[in-house]
Amino acid sequence: MTHVRTYRANVRIGNWNEDLRLTEDAKKEYLEKKEKGELTTQRVDFLKQNILRPVNLTVTSDGRLHFGDVVILVNMGGENRECSVVSINADINSLTKTPSPGIQAPCGVSAGRVVQACTRTAFIITSVDGSPEGSTLHFEQSFALKTTSGFARGLYLTSDLQSFQKCAKKSRLQEVNLDVDSCFLSWWKIVHFDPQERLEYEDQPVPANVKVLIIHCKTNQALAALGDQVLWTTYGKEYEVTAHTFLDSHKAEQDNNHWILCTSDPAGNGLVLLNHPQSAANNKELTQATPVI
């Protein structure tokens, strides 16, 4: 008589013991990471809580820019580009815990579409020629742009000569990033956006909240936001930022190179720029959007 083997539902077959141990180990590892705050979702939340923390911009009483002013760098957009602001493009791989939690250098930048003053977007106009804090910034005068201290580490907006090994990831143009060194590579200057009036404004005080060009001193290339080079970051759809001068048929810089160094409204109504309908629309849309992780 032939005996046919039958198995009940609770009979264990195969490498059941190994599978059980692997499941238990995975659960143990998950709980350990959760306790230490090392889960991906926890790290993303920690990053956003710190980097999106509001920052108070400078209120300018005379309508001019000064050394020590806290500003945001806004591009008002163009044909294929919405209003955007130079932002720290940090993800969870950019985090460091020593000596305290913060952004690790070097770190990339991008042009984010949420126009708001926070740790991610705020820059301090910093002297490189010995000009005292509080003194007026002039056209063609060298200066540096430094992130706020603390979580953003006080990093400098930096660029260097374009090369095969060192260039922007999408466009392959001159790269712009953040680094710890305050050297000639982090020196910039402001010139009038209209070439025909540029000579007349040389050495004059730079007004706040007006359209200007931000020129890299070493390479003489203008800071630019590229609408045709889209980056999908932790914060959503953004644009690549490079140092490259885009000229039209009249040899004038295009709107990719036009920036506003935006301060706070003296009347206490927030950013001066938020009165612009395009920036207001961007903020409303992106506040409701789900960020990409």
Short mmCIF file of C-alpha atoms in Angstrom, two decimals:
data_model
loop_
_atom_site.label_atom_id
_atom_site.label_comp_id
_atom_site.label_asym_id
_atom_site.label_seq_id
_atom_site.Cartn_x
_atom_site.Cartn_y
_atom_site.Cartn_z
CA MET A 1 0.00 0.00 0.00
CA THR A 2 1.38 3.39 -1.07
CA HIS A 3 1.36 6.17 1.51
CA VAL A 4 0.75 9.68 0.12
CA ARG A 5 2.36 12.46 2.14
CA THR A 6 0.07 15.30 2.99
CA TYR A 7 0.89 18.62 4.63
CA ARG A 8 -1.28 20.69 6.86
CA ALA A 9 -1.38 24.48 6.67
CA ASN A 10 0.78 24.79 9.79
CA VAL A 11 3.54 22.49 8.57
CA ARG A 12 6.82 24.36 8.07
CA ILE A 13 8.80 23.55 4.94
CA GLY A 14 11.98 24.86 3.34
CA ASN A 15 14.38 27.18 5.20
CA TRP A 16 11.66 28.28 7.60
CA ASN A 17 14.03 28.80 10.50
CA GLU A 18 16.34 31.00 8.43
CA ASP A 19 13.41 33.02 7.10
CA LEU A 20 12.12 33.53 10.63
CA ARG A 21 15.49 34.75 11.86
CA LEU A 22 15.85 37.13 8.89
CA THR A 23 12.41 38.60 9.63
CA GLU A 24 13.28 39.03 13.30
CA ASP A 25 16.63 40.66 12.43
CA ALA A 26 14.97 43.05 10.00
CA LYS A 27 12.41 44.04 12.63
CA LYS A 28 15.13 44.53 15.22
CA GLU A 29 17.17 46.69 12.82
CA TYR A 30 14.08 48.77 12.01
CA LEU A 31 13.31 49.41 15.68
CA GLU A 32 16.94 50.34 16.41
CA LYS A 33 17.01 52.82 13.53
CA LYS A 34 13.67 54.27 14.60
CA GLU A 35 14.92 54.77 18.15
CA LYS A 36 18.04 56.57 16.86
CA GLY A 37 16.05 58.65 14.34
CA GLU A 38 17.88 57.06 11.40
CA LEU A 39 14.90 55.97 9.31
CA THR A 40 14.73 57.67 5.90
CA THR A 41 11.42 59.36 6.69
CA GLN A 42 12.77 60.58 10.05
CA ARG A 43 15.91 61.99 8.41
CA VAL A 44 13.86 63.77 5.73
CA ASP A 45 11.59 65.26 8.42
CA PHE A 46 14.63 66.35 10.45
CA LEU A 47 16.22 67.96 7.38
CA LYS A 48 13.07 69.87 6.45
CA GLN A 49 12.35 71.00 10.02
CA ASN A 50 15.78 72.64 10.15
CA ILE A 51 16.40 73.82 6.61
CA LEU A 52 12.90 75.28 6.12
CA ARG A 53 12.96 77.14 9.43
CA PRO A 54 11.93 80.80 8.86
CA VAL A 55 14.66 83.46 8.80
CA ASN A 56 14.15 87.20 9.30
CA LEU A 57 15.45 89.19 6.36
CA THR A 58 16.99 92.61 6.81
CA VAL A 59 14.71 95.65 6.76
CA THR A 60 16.53 98.36 4.80
CA SER A 61 15.67 101.87 5.97
CA ASP A 62 17.45 103.70 3.13
CA GLY A 63 16.48 101.38 0.29
CA ARG A 64 20.07 100.19 -0.23
CA LEU A 65 22.01 96.98 0.30
CA HIS A 66 24.63 96.80 3.06
CA PHE A 67 27.29 94.40 4.25
CA GLY A 68 25.71 92.15 6.85
CA ASP A 69 22.25 92.30 5.26
CA VAL A 70 20.31 89.02 5.13
CA VAL A 71 18.65 88.65 1.72
CA ILE A 72 17.24 86.07 -0.68
CA LEU A 73 18.25 85.90 -4.35
CA VAL A 74 15.17 85.84 -6.56
CA ASN A 75 14.87 85.29 -10.31
CA MET A 76 11.49 86.52 -11.54
CA GLY A 77 11.25 83.85 -14.23
CA GLY A 78 10.86 83.87 -17.98
CA GLU A 79 9.32 82.10 -20.95
CA ASN A 80 10.00 78.55 -19.68
CA ARG A 81 10.80 79.34 -16.06
CA GLU A 82 8.74 80.33 -13.05
CA CYS A 83 9.78 82.73 -10.32
CA SER A 84 12.48 81.01 -8.23
CA VAL A 85 15.03 81.62 -5.49
CA VAL A 86 18.60 80.37 -5.00
CA SER A 87 18.34 77.53 -2.47
CA ILE A 88 20.54 75.01 -0.69
CA ASN A 89 19.97 71.71 -2.52
CA ALA A 90 20.57 69.42 0.45
CA ASP A 91 19.20 65.91 0.82
CA ILE A 92 19.59 63.36 3.61
CA ASN A 93 23.04 62.42 2.26
CA SER A 94 24.16 66.01 2.89
CA LEU A 95 23.51 65.75 6.63
CA THR A 96 26.32 65.53 9.14
CA LYS A 97 26.14 65.13 12.92
CA THR A 98 29.60 66.38 13.88
CA PRO A 99 30.36 68.66 15.58
CA SER A 100 26.60 69.41 15.51
CA PRO A 101 23.75 68.56 13.11
CA GLY A 102 24.04 70.52 9.87
CA ILE A 103 24.83 70.58 6.15
CA GLN A 104 28.00 68.93 4.91
CA ALA A 105 30.20 70.85 2.45
CA PRO A 106 30.48 70.99 -0.46
CA CYS A 107 26.76 71.17 -1.12
CA GLY A 108 24.79 71.92 -4.28
CA VAL A 109 22.39 74.76 -4.95
CA SER A 110 19.26 74.99 -7.07
CA ALA A 111 16.54 77.50 -7.92
CA GLY A 112 13.51 76.58 -5.84
CA ARG A 113 10.01 77.78 -6.70
CA VAL A 114 8.92 78.49 -3.11
CA VAL A 115 9.83 82.13 -2.54
CA GLN A 116 10.12 82.38 1.22
CA ALA A 117 12.84 83.40 3.64
CA CYS A 118 14.21 80.37 5.47
CA THR A 119 17.53 78.73 6.31
CA ARG A 120 17.55 77.15 2.85
CA THR A 121 17.26 80.44 0.95
CA ALA A 122 18.78 83.17 3.15
CA PHE A 123 22.23 84.59 2.36
CA ILE A 124 24.32 87.18 4.18
CA ILE A 125 26.12 89.86 2.13
CA THR A 126 29.67 89.48 3.43
CA SER A 127 32.65 91.82 3.04
CA VAL A 128 35.85 90.55 1.38
CA ASP A 129 37.72 93.88 1.19
CA GLY A 130 37.57 95.01 4.81
CA SER A 131 34.42 97.09 4.44
CA PRO A 132 32.75 97.37 7.87
CA GLU A 133 29.42 95.66 8.54
CA GLY A 134 26.58 98.06 7.91
CA SER A 135 28.39 100.01 5.19
CA THR A 136 26.74 100.35 1.78
CA LEU A 137 27.43 97.89 -1.02
CA HIS A 138 28.35 99.53 -4.34
CA PHE A 139 28.08 98.39 -7.95
CA GLU A 140 31.24 96.52 -9.09
CA GLN A 141 32.38 96.04 -5.46
CA SER A 142 33.46 92.50 -4.55
CA PHE A 143 31.54 90.64 -1.85
CA ALA A 144 30.64 87.10 -0.77
CA LEU A 145 27.29 85.43 -0.19
CA LYS A 146 27.26 83.29 2.94
CA THR A 147 24.52 81.06 4.32
CA THR A 148 23.35 81.67 7.87
CA SER A 149 25.26 80.05 10.73
CA GLY A 150 24.03 77.02 12.66
CA PHE A 151 22.39 74.30 10.57
CA ALA A 152 23.48 75.89 7.25
CA ARG A 153 27.10 76.06 8.53
CA GLY A 154 27.88 79.54 7.13
CA LEU A 155 28.88 78.18 3.70
CA TYR A 156 29.93 80.43 0.81
CA LEU A 157 28.35 80.53 -2.65
CA THR A 158 31.25 79.42 -4.84
CA SER A 159 32.08 78.78 -8.47
CA ASP A 160 35.15 77.82 -10.50
CA LEU A 161 36.32 77.48 -14.07
CA GLN A 162 34.33 75.00 -16.11
CA SER A 163 36.08 71.69 -16.80
CA PHE A 164 35.13 68.18 -17.85
CA GLN A 165 35.44 66.93 -14.26
CA LYS A 166 33.83 69.97 -12.62
CA CYS A 167 30.66 71.31 -14.20
CA ALA A 168 26.91 71.49 -13.67
CA LYS A 169 25.33 68.03 -13.84
CA LYS A 170 22.55 68.82 -16.34
CA SER A 171 23.78 71.66 -18.54
CA ARG A 172 27.53 70.95 -18.21
CA LEU A 173 28.05 74.69 -17.72
CA GLN A 174 30.05 76.34 -14.93
CA GLU A 175 29.06 74.80 -11.59
CA VAL A 176 27.83 76.79 -8.60
CA ASN A 177 27.83 75.25 -5.11
CA LEU A 178 28.42 75.97 -1.44
CA ASP A 179 31.75 75.46 0.32
CA VAL A 180 33.48 76.35 3.57
CA ASP A 181 36.32 78.42 2.08
CA SER A 182 36.09 82.19 1.78
CA CYS A 183 38.47 82.62 -1.16
CA PHE A 184 38.53 84.36 -4.54
CA LEU A 185 36.27 81.61 -5.93
CA SER A 186 33.50 82.89 -3.63
CA TRP A 187 33.78 86.55 -4.69
CA TRP A 188 30.91 88.13 -6.62
CA LYS A 189 30.00 91.64 -7.76
CA ILE A 190 26.78 93.38 -8.79
CA VAL A 191 26.37 95.28 -12.06
CA HIS A 192 23.39 97.11 -13.52
CA PHE A 193 21.18 94.85 -15.64
CA ASP A 194 21.06 97.38 -18.53
CA PRO A 195 24.40 97.45 -20.41
CA GLN A 196 23.74 101.00 -21.66
CA GLU A 197 23.48 102.32 -18.11
CA ARG A 198 26.18 100.16 -16.55
CA LEU A 199 29.00 102.70 -16.76
CA GLU A 200 26.82 105.42 -15.26
CA TYR A 201 26.00 103.29 -12.19
CA GLU A 202 29.56 102.10 -11.52
CA ASP A 203 30.60 102.70 -7.88
CA GLN A 204 27.08 103.89 -7.00
CA PRO A 205 25.18 102.35 -4.04
CA VAL A 206 23.23 99.19 -4.93
CA PRO A 207 19.49 99.57 -4.24
CA ALA A 208 17.63 96.68 -2.67
CA ASN A 209 14.75 94.87 -4.37
CA VAL A 210 15.66 95.86 -7.94
CA LYS A 211 16.77 93.77 -10.92
CA VAL A 212 20.58 93.38 -11.17
CA LEU A 213 23.24 90.98 -12.46
CA ILE A 214 25.41 88.98 -10.04
CA ILE A 215 28.81 88.39 -11.66
CA HIS A 216 31.43 85.86 -10.56
CA CYS A 217 34.66 87.83 -10.09
CA LYS A 218 37.12 85.14 -11.23
CA THR A 219 35.34 83.95 -14.38
CA ASN A 220 33.23 87.05 -15.17
CA GLN A 221 30.20 84.78 -15.70
CA ALA A 222 26.75 85.82 -14.48
CA LEU A 223 24.69 83.79 -12.03
CA ALA A 224 21.89 82.08 -13.95
CA ALA A 225 18.74 80.00 -13.43
CA LEU A 226 18.07 77.48 -16.20
CA GLY A 227 14.42 76.78 -16.93
CA ASP A 228 15.24 74.06 -19.45
CA GLN A 229 17.30 72.10 -16.90
CA VAL A 230 14.86 70.71 -14.33
CA LEU A 231 16.03 69.10 -11.09
CA TRP A 232 13.74 66.83 -9.05
CA THR A 233 14.88 67.38 -5.48
CA THR A 234 13.67 66.57 -1.97
CA TYR A 235 11.67 69.80 -2.25
CA GLY A 236 10.03 69.14 -5.63
CA LYS A 237 10.63 70.48 -9.13
CA GLU A 238 13.43 73.04 -9.24
CA TYR A 239 15.88 74.56 -11.75
CA GLU A 240 19.62 74.20 -12.17
CA VAL A 241 21.76 77.18 -11.11
CA THR A 242 25.01 77.88 -12.96
CA ALA A 243 27.44 80.72 -13.63
CA HIS A 244 26.95 81.48 -17.31
CA THR A 245 26.13 84.70 -19.15
CA PHE A 246 23.24 84.38 -21.61
CA LEU A 247 23.21 87.18 -24.22
CA ASP A 248 20.45 88.16 -26.64
CA SER A 249 20.90 89.50 -30.17
CA HIS A 250 21.60 92.98 -28.75
CA LYS A 251 24.44 91.67 -26.53
CA ALA A 252 22.33 92.25 -23.41
CA GLU A 253 21.98 89.66 -20.67
CA GLN A 254 18.77 87.62 -20.78
CA ASP A 255 16.32 87.17 -17.90
CA ASN A 256 18.13 83.96 -16.83
CA ASN A 257 20.75 86.33 -15.40
CA HIS A 258 18.39 88.86 -13.79
CA TRP A 259 18.23 88.69 -10.00
CA ILE A 260 16.64 90.63 -7.18
CA LEU A 261 18.36 90.75 -3.78
CA CYS A 262 15.18 90.85 -1.76
CA THR A 263 14.83 92.29 1.74
CA SER A 264 11.93 92.49 4.17
CA ASP A 265 9.15 95.02 3.79
CA PRO A 266 9.67 98.00 6.17
CA ALA A 267 5.90 98.04 6.76
CA GLY A 268 6.13 94.56 8.29
CA ASN A 269 4.25 92.79 5.49
CA GLY A 270 6.91 90.14 4.87
CA LEU A 271 8.95 90.00 1.70
CA VAL A 272 8.79 92.98 -0.62
CA LEU A 273 8.65 90.51 -3.50
CA LEU A 274 5.55 88.68 -2.23
CA ASN A 275 3.45 91.50 -3.64
CA HIS A 276 4.34 90.12 -7.08
CA PRO A 277 1.52 87.87 -8.38
CA GLN A 278 3.86 85.22 -9.86
CA SER A 279 5.72 84.57 -6.59
CA ALA A 280 2.46 84.50 -4.63
CA ALA A 281 0.97 81.96 -7.05
CA ASN A 282 4.07 79.75 -6.81
CA ASN A 283 3.97 79.71 -3.02
CA LYS A 284 0.26 78.80 -2.93
CA GLU A 285 0.73 75.98 -5.46
CA LEU A 286 3.82 74.50 -3.85
CA THR A 287 2.55 74.69 -0.30
CA GLN A 288 -0.20 72.28 -1.34
CA ALA A 289 2.13 70.01 -3.35
CA THR A 290 3.62 66.80 -2.02
CA PRO A 291 7.44 67.00 -1.98
CA VAL A 292 9.54 64.36 -3.71
CA ILE A 293 11.67 62.28 -1.33
#
